[in-house]
Coordinates of C-alpha atoms in Angstrom, one line a residue:
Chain A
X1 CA -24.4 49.4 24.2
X2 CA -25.8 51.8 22.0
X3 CA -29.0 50.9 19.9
X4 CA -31.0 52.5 17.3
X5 CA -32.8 54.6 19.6
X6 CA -30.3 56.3 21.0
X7 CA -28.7 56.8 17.1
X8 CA -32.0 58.2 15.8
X9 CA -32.3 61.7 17.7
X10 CA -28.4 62.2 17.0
X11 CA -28.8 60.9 13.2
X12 CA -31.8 64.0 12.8
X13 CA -30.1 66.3 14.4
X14 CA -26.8 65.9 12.0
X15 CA -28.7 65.7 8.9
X16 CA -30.9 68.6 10.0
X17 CA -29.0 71.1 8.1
X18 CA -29.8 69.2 4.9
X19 CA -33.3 69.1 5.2
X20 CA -34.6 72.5 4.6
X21 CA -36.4 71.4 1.5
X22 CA -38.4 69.1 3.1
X23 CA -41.1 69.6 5.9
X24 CA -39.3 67.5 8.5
X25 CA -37.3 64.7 8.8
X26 CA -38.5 61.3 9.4
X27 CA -37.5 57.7 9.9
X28 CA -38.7 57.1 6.4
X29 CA -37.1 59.7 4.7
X30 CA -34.9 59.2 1.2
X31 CA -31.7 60.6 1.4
X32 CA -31.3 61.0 -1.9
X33 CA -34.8 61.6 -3.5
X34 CA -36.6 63.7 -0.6
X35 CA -33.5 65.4 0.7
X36 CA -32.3 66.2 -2.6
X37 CA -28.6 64.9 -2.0
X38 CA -26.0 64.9 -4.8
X39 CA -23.3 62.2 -4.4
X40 CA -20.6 65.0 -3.1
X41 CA -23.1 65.9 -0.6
X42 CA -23.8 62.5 1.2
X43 CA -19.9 61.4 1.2
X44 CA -19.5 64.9 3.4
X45 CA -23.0 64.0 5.3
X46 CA -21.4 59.8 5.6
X47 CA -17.8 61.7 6.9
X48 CA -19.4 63.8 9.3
X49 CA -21.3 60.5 10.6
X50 CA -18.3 58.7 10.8
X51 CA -16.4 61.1 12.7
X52 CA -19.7 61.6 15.2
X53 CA -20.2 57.5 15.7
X54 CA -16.4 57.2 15.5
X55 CA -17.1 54.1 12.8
X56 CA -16.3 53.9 9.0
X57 CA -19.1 53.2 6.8
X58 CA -17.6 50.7 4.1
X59 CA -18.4 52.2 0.4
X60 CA -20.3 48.2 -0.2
X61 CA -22.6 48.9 1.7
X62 CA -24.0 52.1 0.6
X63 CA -26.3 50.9 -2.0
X64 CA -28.1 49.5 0.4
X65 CA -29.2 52.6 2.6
X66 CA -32.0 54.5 1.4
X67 CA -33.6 56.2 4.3
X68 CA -33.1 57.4 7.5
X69 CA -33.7 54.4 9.3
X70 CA -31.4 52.7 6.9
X71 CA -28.6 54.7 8.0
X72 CA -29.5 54.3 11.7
X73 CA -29.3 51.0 11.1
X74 CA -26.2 50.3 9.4
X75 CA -24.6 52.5 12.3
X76 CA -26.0 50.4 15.0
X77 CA -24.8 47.5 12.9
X78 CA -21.2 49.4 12.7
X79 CA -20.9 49.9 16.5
X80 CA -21.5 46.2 17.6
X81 CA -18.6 45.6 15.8
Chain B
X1 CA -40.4 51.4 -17.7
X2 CA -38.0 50.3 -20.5
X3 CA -34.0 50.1 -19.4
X4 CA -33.2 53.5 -21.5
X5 CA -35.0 55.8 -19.6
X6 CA -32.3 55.9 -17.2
X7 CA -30.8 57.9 -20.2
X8 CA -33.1 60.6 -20.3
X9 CA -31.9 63.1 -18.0
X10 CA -28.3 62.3 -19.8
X11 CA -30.1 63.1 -23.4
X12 CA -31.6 66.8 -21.5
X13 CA -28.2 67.8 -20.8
X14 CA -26.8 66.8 -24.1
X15 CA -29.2 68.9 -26.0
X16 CA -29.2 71.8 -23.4
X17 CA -25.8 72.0 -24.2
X18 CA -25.8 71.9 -27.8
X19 CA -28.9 74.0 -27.5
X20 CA -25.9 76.3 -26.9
X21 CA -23.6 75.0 -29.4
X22 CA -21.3 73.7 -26.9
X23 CA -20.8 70.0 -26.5
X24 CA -16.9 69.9 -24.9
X25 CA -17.8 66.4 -24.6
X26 CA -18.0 65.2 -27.6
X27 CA -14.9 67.2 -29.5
X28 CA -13.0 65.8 -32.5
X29 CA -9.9 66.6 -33.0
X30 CA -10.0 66.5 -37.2
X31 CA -6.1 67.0 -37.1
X32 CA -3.3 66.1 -35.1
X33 CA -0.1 68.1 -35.9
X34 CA 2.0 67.6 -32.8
X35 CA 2.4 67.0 -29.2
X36 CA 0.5 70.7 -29.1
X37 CA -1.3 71.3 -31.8
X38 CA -4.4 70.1 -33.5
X39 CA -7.2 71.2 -35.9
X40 CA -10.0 72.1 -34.3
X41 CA -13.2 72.7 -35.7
X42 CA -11.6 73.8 -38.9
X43 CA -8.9 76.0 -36.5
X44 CA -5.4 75.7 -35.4
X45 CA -5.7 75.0 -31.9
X46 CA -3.1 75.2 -28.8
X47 CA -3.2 71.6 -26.9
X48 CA -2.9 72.3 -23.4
X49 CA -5.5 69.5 -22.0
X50 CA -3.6 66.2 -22.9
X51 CA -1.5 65.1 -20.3
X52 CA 1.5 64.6 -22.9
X53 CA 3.4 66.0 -20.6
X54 CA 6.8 65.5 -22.2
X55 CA 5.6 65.3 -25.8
X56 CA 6.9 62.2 -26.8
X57 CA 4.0 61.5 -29.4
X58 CA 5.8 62.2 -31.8
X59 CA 9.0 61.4 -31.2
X60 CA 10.8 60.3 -34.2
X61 CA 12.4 57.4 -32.2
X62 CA 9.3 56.4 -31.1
X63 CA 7.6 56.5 -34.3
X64 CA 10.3 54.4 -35.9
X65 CA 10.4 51.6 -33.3
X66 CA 6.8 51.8 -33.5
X67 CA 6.4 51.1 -37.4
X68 CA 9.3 48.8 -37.4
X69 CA 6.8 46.6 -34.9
X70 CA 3.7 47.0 -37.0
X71 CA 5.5 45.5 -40.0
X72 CA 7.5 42.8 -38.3
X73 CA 5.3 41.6 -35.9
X74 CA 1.7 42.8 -37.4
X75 CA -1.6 45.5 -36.4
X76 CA -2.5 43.4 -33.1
X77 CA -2.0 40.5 -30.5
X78 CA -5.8 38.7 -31.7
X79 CA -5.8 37.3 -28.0
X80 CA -4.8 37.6 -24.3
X81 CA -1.2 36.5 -23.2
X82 CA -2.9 33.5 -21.0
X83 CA -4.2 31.8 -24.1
X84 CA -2.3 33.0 -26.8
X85 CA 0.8 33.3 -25.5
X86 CA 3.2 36.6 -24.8
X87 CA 5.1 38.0 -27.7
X88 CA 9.0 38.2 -26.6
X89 CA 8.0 42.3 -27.1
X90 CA 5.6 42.1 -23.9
X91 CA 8.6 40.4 -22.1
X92 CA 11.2 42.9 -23.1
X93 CA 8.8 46.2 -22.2
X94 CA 8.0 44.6 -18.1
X95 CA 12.0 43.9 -17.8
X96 CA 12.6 47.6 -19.6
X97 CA 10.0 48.9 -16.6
X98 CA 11.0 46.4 -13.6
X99 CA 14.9 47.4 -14.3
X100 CA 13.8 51.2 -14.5
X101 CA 11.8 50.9 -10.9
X102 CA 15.0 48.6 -9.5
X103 CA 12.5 45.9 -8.7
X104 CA 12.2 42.1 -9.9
X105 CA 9.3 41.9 -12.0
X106 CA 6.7 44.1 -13.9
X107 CA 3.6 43.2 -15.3
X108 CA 1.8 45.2 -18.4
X109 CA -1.7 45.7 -19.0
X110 CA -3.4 46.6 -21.9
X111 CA -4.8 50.1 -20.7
X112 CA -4.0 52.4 -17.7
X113 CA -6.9 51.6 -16.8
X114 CA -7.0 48.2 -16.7
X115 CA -4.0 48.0 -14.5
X116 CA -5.8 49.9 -11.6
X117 CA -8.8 47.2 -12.3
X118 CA -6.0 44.4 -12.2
X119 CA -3.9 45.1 -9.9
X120 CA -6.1 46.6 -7.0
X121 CA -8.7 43.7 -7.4
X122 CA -5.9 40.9 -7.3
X123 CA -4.5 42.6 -4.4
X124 CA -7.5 42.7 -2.3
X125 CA -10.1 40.7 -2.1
X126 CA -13.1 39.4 0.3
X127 CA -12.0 39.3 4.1
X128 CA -9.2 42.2 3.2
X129 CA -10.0 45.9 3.7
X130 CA -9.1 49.0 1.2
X131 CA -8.8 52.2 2.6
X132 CA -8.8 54.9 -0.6
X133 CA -7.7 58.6 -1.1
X134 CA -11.5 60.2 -1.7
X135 CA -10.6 62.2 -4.5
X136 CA -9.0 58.7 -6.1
X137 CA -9.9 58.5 -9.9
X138 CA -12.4 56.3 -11.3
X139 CA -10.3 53.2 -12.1
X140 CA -9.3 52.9 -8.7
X141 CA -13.2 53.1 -7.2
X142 CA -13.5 50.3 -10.1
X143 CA -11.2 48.2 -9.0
X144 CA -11.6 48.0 -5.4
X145 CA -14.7 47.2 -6.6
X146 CA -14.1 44.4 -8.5
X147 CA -12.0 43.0 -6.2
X148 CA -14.8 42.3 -3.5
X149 CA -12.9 43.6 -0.4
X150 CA -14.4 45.8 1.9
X151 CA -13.7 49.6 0.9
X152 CA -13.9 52.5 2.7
X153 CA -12.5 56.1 2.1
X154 CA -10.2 58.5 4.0
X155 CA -10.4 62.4 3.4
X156 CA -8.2 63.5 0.3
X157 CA -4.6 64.0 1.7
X158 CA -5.7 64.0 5.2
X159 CA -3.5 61.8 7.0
X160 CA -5.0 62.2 10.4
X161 CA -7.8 60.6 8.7
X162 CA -6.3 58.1 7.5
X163 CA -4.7 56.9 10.8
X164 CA -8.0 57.6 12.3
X165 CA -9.5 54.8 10.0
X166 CA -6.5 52.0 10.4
X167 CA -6.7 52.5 14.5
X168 CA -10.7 51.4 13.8
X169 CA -9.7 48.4 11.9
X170 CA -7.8 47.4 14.9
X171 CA -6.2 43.5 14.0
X172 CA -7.8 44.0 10.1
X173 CA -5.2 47.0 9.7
X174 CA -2.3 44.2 8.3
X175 CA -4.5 43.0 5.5
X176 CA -5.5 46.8 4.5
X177 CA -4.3 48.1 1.5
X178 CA -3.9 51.9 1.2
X179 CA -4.3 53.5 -2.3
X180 CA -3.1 57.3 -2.8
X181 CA -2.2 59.0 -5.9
X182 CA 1.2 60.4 -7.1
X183 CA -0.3 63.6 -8.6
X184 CA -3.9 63.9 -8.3
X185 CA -5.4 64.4 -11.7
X186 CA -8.0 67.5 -11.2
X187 CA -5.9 69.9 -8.9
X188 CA -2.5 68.6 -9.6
X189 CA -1.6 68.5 -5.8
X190 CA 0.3 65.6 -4.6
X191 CA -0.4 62.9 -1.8
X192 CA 1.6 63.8 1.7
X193 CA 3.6 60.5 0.9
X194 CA 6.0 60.4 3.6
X195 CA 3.2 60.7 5.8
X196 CA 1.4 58.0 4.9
X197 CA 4.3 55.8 4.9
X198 CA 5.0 56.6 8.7
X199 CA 0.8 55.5 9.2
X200 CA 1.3 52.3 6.8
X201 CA 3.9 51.4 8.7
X202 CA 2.7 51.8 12.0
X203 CA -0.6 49.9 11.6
X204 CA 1.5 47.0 9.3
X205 CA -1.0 48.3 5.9
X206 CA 0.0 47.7 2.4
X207 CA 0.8 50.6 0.3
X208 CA -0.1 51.1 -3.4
X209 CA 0.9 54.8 -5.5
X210 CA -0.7 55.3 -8.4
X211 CA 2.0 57.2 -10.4
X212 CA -0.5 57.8 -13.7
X213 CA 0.7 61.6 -13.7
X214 CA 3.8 61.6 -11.9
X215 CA 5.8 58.9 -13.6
X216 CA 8.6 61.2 -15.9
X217 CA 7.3 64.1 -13.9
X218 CA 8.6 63.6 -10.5
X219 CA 12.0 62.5 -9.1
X220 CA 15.5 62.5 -9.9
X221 CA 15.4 59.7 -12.7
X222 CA 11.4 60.6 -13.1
X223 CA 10.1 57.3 -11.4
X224 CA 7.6 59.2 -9.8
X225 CA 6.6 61.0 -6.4
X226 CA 8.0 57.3 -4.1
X227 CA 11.2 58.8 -5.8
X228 CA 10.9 61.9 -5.1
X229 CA 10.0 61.2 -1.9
X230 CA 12.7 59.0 -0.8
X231 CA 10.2 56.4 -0.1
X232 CA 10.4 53.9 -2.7
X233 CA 11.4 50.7 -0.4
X234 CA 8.2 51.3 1.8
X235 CA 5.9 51.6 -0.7
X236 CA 4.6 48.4 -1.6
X237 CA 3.3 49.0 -5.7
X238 CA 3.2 51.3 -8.1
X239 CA 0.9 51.4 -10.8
X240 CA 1.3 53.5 -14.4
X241 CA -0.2 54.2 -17.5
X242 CA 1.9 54.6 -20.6
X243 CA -0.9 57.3 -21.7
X244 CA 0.8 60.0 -20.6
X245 CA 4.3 60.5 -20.3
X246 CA 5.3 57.5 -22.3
X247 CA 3.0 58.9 -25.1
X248 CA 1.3 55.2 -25.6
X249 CA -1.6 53.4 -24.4
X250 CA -1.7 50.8 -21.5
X251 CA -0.4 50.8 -17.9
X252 CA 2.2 48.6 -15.6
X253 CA 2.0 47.5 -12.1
X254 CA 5.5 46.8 -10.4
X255 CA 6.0 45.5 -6.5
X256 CA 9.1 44.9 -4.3
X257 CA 6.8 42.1 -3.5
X258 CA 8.6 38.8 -5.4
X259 CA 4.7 37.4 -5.1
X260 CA 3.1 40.4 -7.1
X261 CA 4.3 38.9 -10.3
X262 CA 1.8 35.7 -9.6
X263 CA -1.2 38.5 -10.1
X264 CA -0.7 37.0 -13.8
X265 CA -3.1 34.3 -12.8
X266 CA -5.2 35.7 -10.5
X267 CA -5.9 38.9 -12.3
X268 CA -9.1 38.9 -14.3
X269 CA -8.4 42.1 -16.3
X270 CA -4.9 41.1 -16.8
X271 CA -5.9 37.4 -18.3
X272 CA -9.5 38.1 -20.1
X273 CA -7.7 41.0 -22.0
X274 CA -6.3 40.9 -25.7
X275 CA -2.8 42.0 -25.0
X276 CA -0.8 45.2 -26.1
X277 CA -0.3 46.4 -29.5
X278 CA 3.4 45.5 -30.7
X279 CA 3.5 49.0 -32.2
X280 CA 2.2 50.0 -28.7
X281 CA 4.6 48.1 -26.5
X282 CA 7.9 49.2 -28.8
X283 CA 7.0 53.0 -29.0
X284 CA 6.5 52.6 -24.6
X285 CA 9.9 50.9 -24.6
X286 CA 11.5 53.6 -26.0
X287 CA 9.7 56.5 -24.6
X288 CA 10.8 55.0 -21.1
X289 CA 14.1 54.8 -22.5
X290 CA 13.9 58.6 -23.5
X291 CA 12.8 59.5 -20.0
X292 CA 15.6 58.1 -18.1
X293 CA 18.2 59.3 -20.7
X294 CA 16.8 63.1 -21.1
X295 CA 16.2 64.7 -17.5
X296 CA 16.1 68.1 -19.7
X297 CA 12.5 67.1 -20.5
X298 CA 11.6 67.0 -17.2
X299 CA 13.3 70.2 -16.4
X300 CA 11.7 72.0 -19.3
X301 CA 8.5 70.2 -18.6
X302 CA 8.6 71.9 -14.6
X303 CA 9.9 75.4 -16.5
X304 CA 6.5 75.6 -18.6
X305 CA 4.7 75.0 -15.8
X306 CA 6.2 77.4 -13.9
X307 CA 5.6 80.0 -16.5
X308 CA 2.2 79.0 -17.1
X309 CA 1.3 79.1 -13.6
X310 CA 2.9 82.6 -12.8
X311 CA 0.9 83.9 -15.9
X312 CA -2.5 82.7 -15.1
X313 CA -2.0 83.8 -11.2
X314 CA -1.1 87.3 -12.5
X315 CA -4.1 87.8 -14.3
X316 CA -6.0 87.1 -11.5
X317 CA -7.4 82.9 -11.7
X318 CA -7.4 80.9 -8.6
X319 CA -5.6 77.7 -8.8
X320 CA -4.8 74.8 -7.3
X321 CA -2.4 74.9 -4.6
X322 CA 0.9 73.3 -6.2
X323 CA 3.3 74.6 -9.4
X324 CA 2.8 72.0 -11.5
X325 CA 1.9 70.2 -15.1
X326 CA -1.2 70.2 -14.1
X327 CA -2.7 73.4 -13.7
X328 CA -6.7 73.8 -12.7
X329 CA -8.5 77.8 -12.9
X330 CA -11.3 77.4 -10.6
X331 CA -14.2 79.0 -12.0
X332 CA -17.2 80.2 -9.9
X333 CA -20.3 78.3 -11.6
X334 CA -20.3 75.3 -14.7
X335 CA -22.3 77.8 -16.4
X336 CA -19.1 80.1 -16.5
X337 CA -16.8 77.5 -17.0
X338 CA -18.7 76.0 -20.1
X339 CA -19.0 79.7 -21.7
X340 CA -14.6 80.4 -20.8
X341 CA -14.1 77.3 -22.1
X342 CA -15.9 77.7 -25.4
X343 CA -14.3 81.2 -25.4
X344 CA -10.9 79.7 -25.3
X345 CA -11.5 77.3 -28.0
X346 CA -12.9 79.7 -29.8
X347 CA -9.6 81.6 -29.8
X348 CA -7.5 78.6 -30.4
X349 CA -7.0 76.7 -26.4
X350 CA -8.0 73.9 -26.1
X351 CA -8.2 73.0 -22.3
X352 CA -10.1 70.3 -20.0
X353 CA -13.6 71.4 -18.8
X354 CA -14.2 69.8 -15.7
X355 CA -17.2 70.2 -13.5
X356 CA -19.2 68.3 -11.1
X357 CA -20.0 65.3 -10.1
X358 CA -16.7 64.8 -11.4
X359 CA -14.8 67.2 -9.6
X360 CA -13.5 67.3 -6.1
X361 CA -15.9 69.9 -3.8
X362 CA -18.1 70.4 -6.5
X363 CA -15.5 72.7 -8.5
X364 CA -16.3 74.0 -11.9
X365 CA -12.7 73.6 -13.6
X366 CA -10.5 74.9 -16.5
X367 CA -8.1 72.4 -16.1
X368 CA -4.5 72.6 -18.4
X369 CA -1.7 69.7 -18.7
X370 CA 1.6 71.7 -19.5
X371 CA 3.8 69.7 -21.7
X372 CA 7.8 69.7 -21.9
X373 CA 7.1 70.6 -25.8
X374 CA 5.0 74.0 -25.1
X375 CA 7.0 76.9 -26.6
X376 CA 7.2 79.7 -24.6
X377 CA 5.3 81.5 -27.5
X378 CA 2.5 79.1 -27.0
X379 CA 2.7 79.6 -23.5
X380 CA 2.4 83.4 -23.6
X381 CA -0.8 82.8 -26.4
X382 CA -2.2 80.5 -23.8
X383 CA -2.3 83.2 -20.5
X384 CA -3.5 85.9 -23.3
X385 CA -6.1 83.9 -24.2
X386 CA -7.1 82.9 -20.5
X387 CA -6.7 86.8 -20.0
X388 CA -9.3 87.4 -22.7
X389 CA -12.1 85.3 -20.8
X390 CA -11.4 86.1 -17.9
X391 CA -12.8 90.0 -17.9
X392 CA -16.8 88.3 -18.0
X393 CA -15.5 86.5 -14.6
X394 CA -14.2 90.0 -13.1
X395 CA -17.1 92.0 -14.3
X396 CA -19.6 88.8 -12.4
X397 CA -18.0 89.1 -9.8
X398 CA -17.6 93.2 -9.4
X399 CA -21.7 92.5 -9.9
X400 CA -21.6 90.0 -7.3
X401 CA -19.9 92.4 -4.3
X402 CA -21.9 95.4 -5.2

């Protein structure tokens, strides 16, 4: 089964590209404020996600992931099914 | 922090704009003089950003039916249809609209908008699953909202995508309701429709077509892109709006579904809504009869776009994909876009800015509705004055490549 541990390192390395503004990327990082995101940009960042995790990320639940670890999370949460 | 500074960064790009004396937000049209032409700012202008794409505003047969109403039957409804009951106009408009789409019932809401709101949230609700076109418009991210089923979004037109996402669902794909468009509204391209219809069918899904631009544009008797398609007996609703081709205000949703009609008491924004406008509903009723009686509309409608399109290509403007009424000039940067778009208004065009977050891939758009009721004069005035903007675009980007 995979856990949040193994969905961390993959999560950075995806979102990598989108964090040249910022020193590095952390667990506690804000997608939005720190990273800079507009909208258009994290529906192509949640796609790419979905197509690497092979899950779909329900629009309801994005108000609720902030961070990083938020996202990590909601994956794990997506591939126990 | 008080609730309205949430508003500040709203205010800043208000006033950078007018800082500019540009504000294509807040125009006002101080005369209307038809289907195609207004006053603006004190000058005649060209309409080519309305979506009356057959000109039926001002139809004389729609004017008459609709002043005949307002003094028989009065200015409004006071009231929804739940509590103060339906006028026997309301009736006669769903059976006009349920006998045009071959199909039992129809139901009418008071706003095109509404009937996305009203007919997507009755259709799906908590325990179902929605599975939307990204680039769907606003009302249709609304009302799978309000609704409460679980939403999730498939790329625009990408039907690989969108099988990808039902074989996820597994056993939840029967109680998933698709959504696509008929014509979507930025770019004017059209959903792969057959396709989807082979995926809806294959997972058991639910289909829905929102027809808001394609209903008296597309098919043989103008019921839409379904029509067009050869696909109306798989696809499960259609939604409308009477703001466009019917020349009105309001929308429809019809089903092959005998059940749908039963959204009547289920459907908040159908029941806790004053109902439509007498004047409204008899100018709609006769509008639709116009489109079924006068295919030359359409064909004249699909001939200005045509000649639009082939003008605006030859001057050099990158455009969406498809010939059609609507017709989007992609413009390089907003900043461009705002100062062509004054520039046309400025010579008489008036034309839809579009630019993000509103647009799809964060385009900067000068988007145009063709109308059946364009003369080709008009037409010709049009792609000279999209010619005359467009030699700043060339010269940036000539700077850009050197």
């Amino acid at each position: 089964m995979t856990t949040y541990t193994d969905i961390l390192p993959q999560l950075l390395e995806t979102l990598k590209p989108y964090a040249k503004k910022v020193g590095g990327l952390k667990e506690t990082t804000d997608l939005v404020s720190e990273l800079g995101l507009d909208s258009l940009q994290v529906m192509q960042v949640l796609l790419k996600i979905e197509d690497q995790f092979d899950i779909s990320i329900p629009l309801n639940n994005l108000p609720n992931i902030r961070t990083v670890k938020d996202l990590g999370q909601e994956i794990e949460t997506l591939l126990k099914g | 922090m008080s609730l309205f500074e949430k508003f500040r960064p709203i205010q800043q790009a208000r006033e950078d704009l007018l800082a500019n004396g540009i504000n294509p937000f807040h125009l006002t049209i101080e005369k209307i003089l038809s289907p195609t032409e207004a006053v603006i700012n004190g000058h005649p202008t060209i309409l080519v950003g309305t979506n009356n794409y057959l000109g039926l505003t001002f139809h004389p047969d729609c004017i008459q039916a609709s002043q005949e109403a307002l003094a028989r039957e009065g200015t409004g409804t006071t009231g929804s249809r739940m509590a103060n009951g339906s006028f026997s106009s309301h009736g006669d408009l769903e059976r006009a609209i349920a006998d045009f789409y071959g199909v039992p019932f129809a139901v009418v809401f008071s706003t095109g908008y509404q009937a996305n709101l009203g007919v997507l949230s009755a259709l799906a609700g908590p325990g179902d699953t929605i599975l939307m076109d990204g680039d769907s418009h606003a009302s249709i991210y609304d009302g799978c909202r309000l609704g409460g089923a679980e939403v999730l979004r498939f790329k625009h037109n990408d039907v690989t995508d969108l099988d990808k996402k039902l074989r996820r669902l597994g056993d939840r794909s029967r109680r998933t309701l698709i959504i696509v468009e008929g014509i979507y509204s930025m770019l004017g391209d059209r959903a792969p429709l057959k396709d989807i219809v082979e995926v809806k069918k294959k997972y058991g899904a639910t289909l829905v077509v929102d027809e808001a631009h394609s209903l008296g544009v597309l098919g043989e008797r103008g019921r839409g892109l379904a029509e067009e398609d050869g696909v109306e007996q798989d696809v499960d609703c259609i939604v409308g709006t009477f703001s466009k081709s019917l020349g009105s205000t309001g929308g429809f949703g019809i089903s092959i579904h005998p059940e749908f009609e039963l959204i009547r008491y289920t459907s908040r924004p159908y029941i806790f809504t004053a109902s439509p406008c007498p004047s409204v509903i008899a100018s709609t009723k006769v509008a639709l009869r116009i489109i079924r009686e006068t295919p030359q509309l359409r064909q004249q409608l699909w001939e200005n776009s045509q000649q639009l399109y082939a003008g605006l290509t030859k001057i050099g403007y990158t455009l969406g994909a498809e010939v059609g009424p609507i017709i989007a000039a992609m413009i390089p940067s907003k900043e461009q876009a705002l100062a062509m778009w004054q520039g046309l208004l400025e010579q008489g065009i008036y034309v839809n800015l579009m630019i993000p977050p509103a647009t799809p891939n964060g385009e900067s758009l000068l988007r145009c509705s063709v109308s059946a009721a364009h003369t080709p004069k008009q037409l010709e005035t049009i792609i000279e004055s999209f010619a005359n903007v467009y030699s700043p675009l060339k010269e940036h980007a000539a700077s850009l490549s050197t």
